[in-house]
PDB file of C-alpha atoms in Angstrom:
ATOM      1  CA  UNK A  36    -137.140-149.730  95.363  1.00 53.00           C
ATOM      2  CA  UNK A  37    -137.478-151.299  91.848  1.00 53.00           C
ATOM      3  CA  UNK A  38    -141.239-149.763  91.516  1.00 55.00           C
ATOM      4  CA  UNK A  39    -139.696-146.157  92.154  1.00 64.00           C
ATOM      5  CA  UNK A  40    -138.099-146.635  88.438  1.00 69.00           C
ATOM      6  CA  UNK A  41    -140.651-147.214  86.396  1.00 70.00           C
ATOM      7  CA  UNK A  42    -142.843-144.406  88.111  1.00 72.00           C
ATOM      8  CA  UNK A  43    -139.700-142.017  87.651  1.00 74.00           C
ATOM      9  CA  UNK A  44    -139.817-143.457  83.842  1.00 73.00           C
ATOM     10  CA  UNK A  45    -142.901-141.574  83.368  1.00 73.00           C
ATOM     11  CA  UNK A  46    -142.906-138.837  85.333  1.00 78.00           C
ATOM     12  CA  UNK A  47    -139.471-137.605  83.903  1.00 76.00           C
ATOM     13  CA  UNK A  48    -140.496-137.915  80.638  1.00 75.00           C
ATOM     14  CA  UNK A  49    -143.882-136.052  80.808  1.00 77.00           C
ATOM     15  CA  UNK A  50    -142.208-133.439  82.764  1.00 76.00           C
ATOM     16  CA  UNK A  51    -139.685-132.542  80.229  1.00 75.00           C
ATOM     17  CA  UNK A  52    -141.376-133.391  76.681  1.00 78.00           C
ATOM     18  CA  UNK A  53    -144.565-131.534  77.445  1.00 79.00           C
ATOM     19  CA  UNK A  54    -143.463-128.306  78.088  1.00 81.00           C
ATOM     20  CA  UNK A  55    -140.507-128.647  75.624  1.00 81.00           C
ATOM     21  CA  UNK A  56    -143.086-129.426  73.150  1.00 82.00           C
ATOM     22  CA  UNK A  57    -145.995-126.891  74.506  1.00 84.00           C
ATOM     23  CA  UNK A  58    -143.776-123.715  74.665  1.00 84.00           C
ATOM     24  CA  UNK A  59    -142.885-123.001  70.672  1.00 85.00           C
ATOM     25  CA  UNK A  60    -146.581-124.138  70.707  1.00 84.00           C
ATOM     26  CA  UNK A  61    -147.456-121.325  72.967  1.00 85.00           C
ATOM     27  CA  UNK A  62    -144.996-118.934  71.670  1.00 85.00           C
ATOM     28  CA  UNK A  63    -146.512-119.445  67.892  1.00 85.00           C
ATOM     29  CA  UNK A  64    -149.797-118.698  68.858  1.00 84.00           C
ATOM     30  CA  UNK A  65    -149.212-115.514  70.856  1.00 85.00           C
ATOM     31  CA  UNK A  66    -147.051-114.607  67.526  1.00 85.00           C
ATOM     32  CA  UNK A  67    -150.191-115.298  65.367  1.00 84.00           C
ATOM     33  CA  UNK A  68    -153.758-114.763  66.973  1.00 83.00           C
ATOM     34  CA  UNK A  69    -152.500-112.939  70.443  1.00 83.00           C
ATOM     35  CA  UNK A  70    -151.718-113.884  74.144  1.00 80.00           C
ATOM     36  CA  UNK A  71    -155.953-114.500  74.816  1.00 82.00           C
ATOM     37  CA  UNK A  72    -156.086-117.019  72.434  1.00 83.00           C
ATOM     38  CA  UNK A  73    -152.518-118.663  73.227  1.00 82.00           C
ATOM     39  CA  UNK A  74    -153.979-119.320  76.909  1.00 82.00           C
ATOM     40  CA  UNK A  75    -157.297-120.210  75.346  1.00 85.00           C
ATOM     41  CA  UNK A  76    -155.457-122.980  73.013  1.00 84.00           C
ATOM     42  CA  UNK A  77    -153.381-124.390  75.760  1.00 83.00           C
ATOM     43  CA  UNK A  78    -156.313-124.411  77.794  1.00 84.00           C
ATOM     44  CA  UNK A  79    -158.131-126.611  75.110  1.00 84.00           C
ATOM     45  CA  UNK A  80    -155.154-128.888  74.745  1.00 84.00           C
ATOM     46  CA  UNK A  81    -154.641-129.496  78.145  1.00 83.00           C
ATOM     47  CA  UNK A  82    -158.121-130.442  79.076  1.00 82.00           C
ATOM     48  CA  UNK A  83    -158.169-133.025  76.136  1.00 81.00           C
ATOM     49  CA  UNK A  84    -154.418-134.307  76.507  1.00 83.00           C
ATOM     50  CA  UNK A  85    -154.722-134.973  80.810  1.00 84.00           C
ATOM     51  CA  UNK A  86    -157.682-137.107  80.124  1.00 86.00           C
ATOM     52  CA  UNK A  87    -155.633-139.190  77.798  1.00 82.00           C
ATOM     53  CA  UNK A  88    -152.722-139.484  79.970  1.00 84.00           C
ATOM     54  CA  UNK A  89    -155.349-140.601  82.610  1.00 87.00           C
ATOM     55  CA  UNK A  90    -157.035-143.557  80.453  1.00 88.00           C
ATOM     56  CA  UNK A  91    -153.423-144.560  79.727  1.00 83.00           C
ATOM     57  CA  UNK A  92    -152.793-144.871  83.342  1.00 82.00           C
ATOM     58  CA  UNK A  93    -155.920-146.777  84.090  1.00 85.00           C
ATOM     59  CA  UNK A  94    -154.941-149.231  80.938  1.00 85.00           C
ATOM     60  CA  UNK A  95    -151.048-149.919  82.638  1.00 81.00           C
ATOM     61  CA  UNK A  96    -152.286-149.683  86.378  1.00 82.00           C
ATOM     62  CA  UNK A  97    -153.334-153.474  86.033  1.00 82.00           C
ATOM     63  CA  UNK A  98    -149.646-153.944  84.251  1.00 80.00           C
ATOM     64  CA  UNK A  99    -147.446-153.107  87.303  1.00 76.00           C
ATOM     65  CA  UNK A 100    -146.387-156.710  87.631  1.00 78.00           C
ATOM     66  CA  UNK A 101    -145.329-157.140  84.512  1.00 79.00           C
ATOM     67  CA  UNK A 102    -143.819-153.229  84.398  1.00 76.00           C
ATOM     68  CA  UNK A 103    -142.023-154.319  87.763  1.00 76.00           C
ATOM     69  CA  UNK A 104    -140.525-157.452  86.238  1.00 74.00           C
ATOM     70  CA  UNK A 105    -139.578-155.360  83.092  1.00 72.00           C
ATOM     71  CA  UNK A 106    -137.410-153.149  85.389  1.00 72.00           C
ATOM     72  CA  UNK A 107    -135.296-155.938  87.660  1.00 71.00           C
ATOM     73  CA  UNK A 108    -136.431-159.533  85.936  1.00 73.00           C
ATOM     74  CA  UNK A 109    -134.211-160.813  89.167  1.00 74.00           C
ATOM     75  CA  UNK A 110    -136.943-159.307  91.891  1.00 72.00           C
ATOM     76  CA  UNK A 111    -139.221-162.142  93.364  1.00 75.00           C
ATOM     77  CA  UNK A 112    -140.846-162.966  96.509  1.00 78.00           C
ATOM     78  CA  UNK A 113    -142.018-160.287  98.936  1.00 79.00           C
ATOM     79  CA  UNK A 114    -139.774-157.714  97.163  1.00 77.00           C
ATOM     80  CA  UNK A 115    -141.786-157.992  94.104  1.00 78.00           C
ATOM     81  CA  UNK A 116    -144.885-157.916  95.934  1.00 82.00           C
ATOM     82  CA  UNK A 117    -144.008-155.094  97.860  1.00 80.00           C
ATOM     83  CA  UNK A 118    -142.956-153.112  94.596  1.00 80.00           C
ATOM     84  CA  UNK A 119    -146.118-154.238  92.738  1.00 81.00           C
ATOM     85  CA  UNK A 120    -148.256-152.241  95.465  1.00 83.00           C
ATOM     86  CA  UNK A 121    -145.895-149.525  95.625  1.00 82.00           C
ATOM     87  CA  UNK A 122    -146.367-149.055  91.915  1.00 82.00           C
ATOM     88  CA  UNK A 123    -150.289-149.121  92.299  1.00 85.00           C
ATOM     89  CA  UNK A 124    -149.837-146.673  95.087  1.00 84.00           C
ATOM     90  CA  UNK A 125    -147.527-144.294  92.897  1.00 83.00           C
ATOM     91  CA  UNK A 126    -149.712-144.474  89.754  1.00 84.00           C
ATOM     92  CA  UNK A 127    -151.769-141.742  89.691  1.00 87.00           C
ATOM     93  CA  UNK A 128    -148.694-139.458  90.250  1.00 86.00           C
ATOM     94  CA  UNK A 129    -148.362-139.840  86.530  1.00 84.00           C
ATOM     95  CA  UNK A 130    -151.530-137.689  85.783  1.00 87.00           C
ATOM     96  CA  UNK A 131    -150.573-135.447  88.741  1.00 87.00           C
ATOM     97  CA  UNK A 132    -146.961-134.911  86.740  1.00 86.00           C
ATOM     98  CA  UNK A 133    -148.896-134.275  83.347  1.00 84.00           C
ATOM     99  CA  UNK A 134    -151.244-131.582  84.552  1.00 86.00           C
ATOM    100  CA  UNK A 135    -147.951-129.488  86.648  1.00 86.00           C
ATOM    101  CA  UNK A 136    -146.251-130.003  82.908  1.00 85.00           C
ATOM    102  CA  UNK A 137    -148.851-128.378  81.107  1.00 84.00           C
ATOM    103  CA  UNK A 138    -149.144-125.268  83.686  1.00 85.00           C
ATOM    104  CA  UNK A 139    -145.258-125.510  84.229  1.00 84.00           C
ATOM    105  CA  UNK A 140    -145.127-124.502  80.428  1.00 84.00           C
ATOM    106  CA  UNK A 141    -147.755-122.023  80.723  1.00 83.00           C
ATOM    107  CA  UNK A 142    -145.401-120.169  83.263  1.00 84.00           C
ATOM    108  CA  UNK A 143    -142.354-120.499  81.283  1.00 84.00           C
ATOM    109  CA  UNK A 144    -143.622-119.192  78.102  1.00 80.00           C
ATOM    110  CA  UNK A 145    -145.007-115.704  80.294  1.00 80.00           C
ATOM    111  CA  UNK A 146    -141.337-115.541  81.588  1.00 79.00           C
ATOM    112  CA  UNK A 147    -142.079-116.703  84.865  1.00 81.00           C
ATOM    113  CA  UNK A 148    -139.797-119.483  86.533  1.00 79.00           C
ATOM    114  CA  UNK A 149    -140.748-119.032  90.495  1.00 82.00           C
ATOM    115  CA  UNK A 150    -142.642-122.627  90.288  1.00 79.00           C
ATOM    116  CA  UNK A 151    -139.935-124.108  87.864  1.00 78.00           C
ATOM    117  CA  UNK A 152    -137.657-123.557  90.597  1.00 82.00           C
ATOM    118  CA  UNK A 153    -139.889-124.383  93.547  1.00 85.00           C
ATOM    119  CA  UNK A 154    -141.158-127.729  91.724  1.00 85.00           C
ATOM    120  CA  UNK A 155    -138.082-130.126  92.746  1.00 86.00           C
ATOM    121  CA  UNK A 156    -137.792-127.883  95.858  1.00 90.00           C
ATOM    122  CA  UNK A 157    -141.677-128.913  97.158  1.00 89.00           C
ATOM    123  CA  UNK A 158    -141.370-132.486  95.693  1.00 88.00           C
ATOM    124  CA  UNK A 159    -138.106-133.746  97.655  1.00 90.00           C
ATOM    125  CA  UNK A 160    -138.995-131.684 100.865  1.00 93.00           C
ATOM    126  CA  UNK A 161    -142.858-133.389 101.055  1.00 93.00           C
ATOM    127  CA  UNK A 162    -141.272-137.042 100.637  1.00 90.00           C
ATOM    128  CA  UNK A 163    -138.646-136.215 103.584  1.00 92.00           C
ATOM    129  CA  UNK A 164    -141.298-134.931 105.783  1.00 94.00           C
ATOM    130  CA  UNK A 165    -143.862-137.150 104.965  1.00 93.00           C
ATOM    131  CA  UNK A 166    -141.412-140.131 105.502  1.00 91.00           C
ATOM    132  CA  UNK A 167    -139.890-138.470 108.733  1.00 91.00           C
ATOM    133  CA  UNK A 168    -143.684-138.519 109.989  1.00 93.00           C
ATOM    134  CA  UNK A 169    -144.999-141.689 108.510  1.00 91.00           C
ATOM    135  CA  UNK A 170    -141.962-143.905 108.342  1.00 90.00           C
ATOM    136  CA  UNK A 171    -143.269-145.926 111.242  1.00 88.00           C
ATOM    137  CA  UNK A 172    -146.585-146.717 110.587  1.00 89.00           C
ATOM    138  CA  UNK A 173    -146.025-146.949 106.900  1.00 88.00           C
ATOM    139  CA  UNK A 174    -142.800-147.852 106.389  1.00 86.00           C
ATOM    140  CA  UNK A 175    -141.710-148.286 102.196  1.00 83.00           C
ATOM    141  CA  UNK A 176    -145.382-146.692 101.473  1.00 87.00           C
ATOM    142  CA  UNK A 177    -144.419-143.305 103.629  1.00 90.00           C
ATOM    143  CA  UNK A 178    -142.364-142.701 100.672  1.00 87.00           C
ATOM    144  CA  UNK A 179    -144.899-143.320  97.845  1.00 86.00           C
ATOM    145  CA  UNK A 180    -147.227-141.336  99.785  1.00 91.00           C
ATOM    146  CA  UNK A 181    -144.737-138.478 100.120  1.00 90.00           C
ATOM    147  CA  UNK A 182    -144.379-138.265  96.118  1.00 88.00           C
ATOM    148  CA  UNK A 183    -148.079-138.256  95.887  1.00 90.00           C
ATOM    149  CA  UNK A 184    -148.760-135.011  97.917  1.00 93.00           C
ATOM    150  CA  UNK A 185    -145.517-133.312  96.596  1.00 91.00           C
ATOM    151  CA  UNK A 186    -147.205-133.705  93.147  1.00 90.00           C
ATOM    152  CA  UNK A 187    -150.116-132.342  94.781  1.00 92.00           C
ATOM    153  CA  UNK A 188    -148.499-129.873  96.395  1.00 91.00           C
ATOM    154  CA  UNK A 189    -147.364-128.186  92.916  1.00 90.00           C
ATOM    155  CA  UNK A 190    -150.471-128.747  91.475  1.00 89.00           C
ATOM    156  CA  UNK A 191    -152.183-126.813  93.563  1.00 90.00           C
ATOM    157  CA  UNK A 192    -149.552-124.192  93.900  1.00 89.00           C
ATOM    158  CA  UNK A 193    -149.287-124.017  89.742  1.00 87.00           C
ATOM    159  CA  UNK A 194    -152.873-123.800  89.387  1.00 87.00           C
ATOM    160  CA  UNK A 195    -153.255-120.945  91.886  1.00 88.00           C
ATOM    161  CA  UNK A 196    -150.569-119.320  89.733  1.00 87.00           C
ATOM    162  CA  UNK A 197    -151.841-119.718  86.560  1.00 84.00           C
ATOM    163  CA  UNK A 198    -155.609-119.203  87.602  1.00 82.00           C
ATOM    164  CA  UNK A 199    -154.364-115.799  88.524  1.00 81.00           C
ATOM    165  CA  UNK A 200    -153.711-114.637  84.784  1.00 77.00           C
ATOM    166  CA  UNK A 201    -156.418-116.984  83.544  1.00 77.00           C
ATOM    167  CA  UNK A 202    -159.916-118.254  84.266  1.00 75.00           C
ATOM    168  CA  UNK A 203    -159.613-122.273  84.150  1.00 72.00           C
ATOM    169  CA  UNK A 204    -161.894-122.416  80.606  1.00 75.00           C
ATOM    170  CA  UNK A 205    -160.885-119.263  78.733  1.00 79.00           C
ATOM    171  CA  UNK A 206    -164.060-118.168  76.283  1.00 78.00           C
ATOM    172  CA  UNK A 207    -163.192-119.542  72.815  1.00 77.00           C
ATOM    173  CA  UNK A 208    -162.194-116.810  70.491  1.00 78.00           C
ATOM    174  CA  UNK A 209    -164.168-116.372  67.182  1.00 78.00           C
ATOM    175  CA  UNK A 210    -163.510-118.080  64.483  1.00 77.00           C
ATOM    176  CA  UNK A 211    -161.453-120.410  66.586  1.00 78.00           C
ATOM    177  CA  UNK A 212    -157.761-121.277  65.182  1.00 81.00           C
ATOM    178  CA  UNK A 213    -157.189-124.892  64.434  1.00 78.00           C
ATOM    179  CA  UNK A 214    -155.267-126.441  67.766  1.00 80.00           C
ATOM    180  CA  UNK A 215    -154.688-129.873  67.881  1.00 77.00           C
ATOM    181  CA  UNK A 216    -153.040-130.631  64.478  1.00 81.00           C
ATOM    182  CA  UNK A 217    -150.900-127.895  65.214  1.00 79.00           C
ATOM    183  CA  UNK A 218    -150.199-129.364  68.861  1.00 80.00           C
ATOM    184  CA  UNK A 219    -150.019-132.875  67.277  1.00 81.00           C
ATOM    185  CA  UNK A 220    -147.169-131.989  65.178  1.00 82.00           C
ATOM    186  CA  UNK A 221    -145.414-129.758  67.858  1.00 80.00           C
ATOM    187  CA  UNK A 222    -145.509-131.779  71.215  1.00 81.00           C
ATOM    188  CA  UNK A 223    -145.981-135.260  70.259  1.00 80.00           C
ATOM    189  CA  UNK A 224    -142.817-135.905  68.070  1.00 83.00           C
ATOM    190  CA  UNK A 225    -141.136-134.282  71.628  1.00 81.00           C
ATOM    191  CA  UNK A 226    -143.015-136.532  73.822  1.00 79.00           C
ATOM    192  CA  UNK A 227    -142.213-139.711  71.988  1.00 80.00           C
ATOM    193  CA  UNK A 228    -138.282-139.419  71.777  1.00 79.00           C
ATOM    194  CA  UNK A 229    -138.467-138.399  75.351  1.00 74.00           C
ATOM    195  CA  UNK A 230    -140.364-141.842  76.319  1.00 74.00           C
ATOM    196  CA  UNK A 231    -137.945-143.182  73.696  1.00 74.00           C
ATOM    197  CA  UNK A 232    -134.677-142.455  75.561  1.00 69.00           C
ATOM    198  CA  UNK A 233    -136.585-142.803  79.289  1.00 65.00           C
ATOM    199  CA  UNK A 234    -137.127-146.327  77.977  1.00 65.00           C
ATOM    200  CA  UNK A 235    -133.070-146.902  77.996  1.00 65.00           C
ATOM    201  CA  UNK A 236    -133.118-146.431  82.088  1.00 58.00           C
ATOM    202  CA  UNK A 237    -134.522-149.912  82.895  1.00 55.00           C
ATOM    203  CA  UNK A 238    -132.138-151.495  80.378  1.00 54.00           C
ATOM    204  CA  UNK A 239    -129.366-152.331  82.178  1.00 51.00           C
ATOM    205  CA  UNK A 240    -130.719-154.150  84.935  1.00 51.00           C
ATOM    206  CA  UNK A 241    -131.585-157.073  82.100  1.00 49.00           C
ATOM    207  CA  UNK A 242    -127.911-157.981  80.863  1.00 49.00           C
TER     208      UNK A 242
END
């Protein structure tokens, strides 16, 4: 369905730029203040960045027609319709994808790449079950509903994980580094040429 797309868009791309961009963060400031303060720092960034991503969300959750028409300008009738509540259904997957990223990264950068693995593992199995189960009674939305609780799912498996080598607000070292110039310049230059190029998948479907 044409509001899969757009949701994919977004989840991709936070998936891949932020812990592309949050690793050399990580990695520079284990080199420089120690591994307490790295987890502190990412910590900080990632309880100021998800809220962001959040608000952004609530600003293009009103958007979806328009987002849906962007994707396949050809879709009308009840398949737009259909797609537009899909896409409202689907939407808060997007923060769900941007708070696994951050921990994902977390992982990676202590060498460990259990959840990395497990991630698409969790995510396709909870959409086939969930449809298998649901198909009937939900149809289409058995399937939106599946991607919702697999992006639970690894939340709440990569937050037990990380929780385990971290308290959730690590005790802010003294003096406290400078973080989010530093993460600024690091992740956001990643983040932006990965929504760049995401951008290029709807493309097609306009010529």
């Amino acid at each position: 369905m044409e509001a899969f797309q757009p949701i994919d868009v977004l989840t991709s791309a936070l998936l891949l730029s932020l812990p592309f961009g949050l690793i050399p963060f990580l990695i520079v400031y284990r080199e420089q203040y120690g591994a307490e303060v790295a987890k502190w720092a990412a910590a900080r960034v990632q309880r100021c960045t998800v809220p962001v991503i959040a608000l952004g969300c609530a600003m293009l959750y009103p958007w979806g027609r328009w987002i849906i028409h962007l994707s396949d300008p050809v879709l009308s009738g009840a398949n737009l319709d259909l797609s537009i509540r899909l896409w409202y259904w689907m939407m808060p997957s997007v923060v769900l994808a941007s708070i696994t990223a951050f921990f994902l990264a977390e992982l990676i950068a202590d060498h460990r790449f259990v959840c990395q693995g497990l991630n698409p593992i969790l995510l396709n199995l909870t959409i086939i079950v969930v449809a298998f189960l649901c198909w009937r009674s939900m149809g289409m939305f058995s399937m939106a509903l599946g991607v919702l609780l697999g992006f639970g799912v690894q939340v709440l498996l990569q937050t037990w994980t990380v929780l385990k080598r971290r308290p959730l607000m690590p005790s802010c070292p003294s003096p406290p580094p400078a973080v989010f110039g530093k993460a600024v310049s690091m992740i956001g230059p990643v983040v932006l040429l990965h929504f760049m190029g995401a951008l290029n998948a709807p493309i097609p479907r306009r010529f």
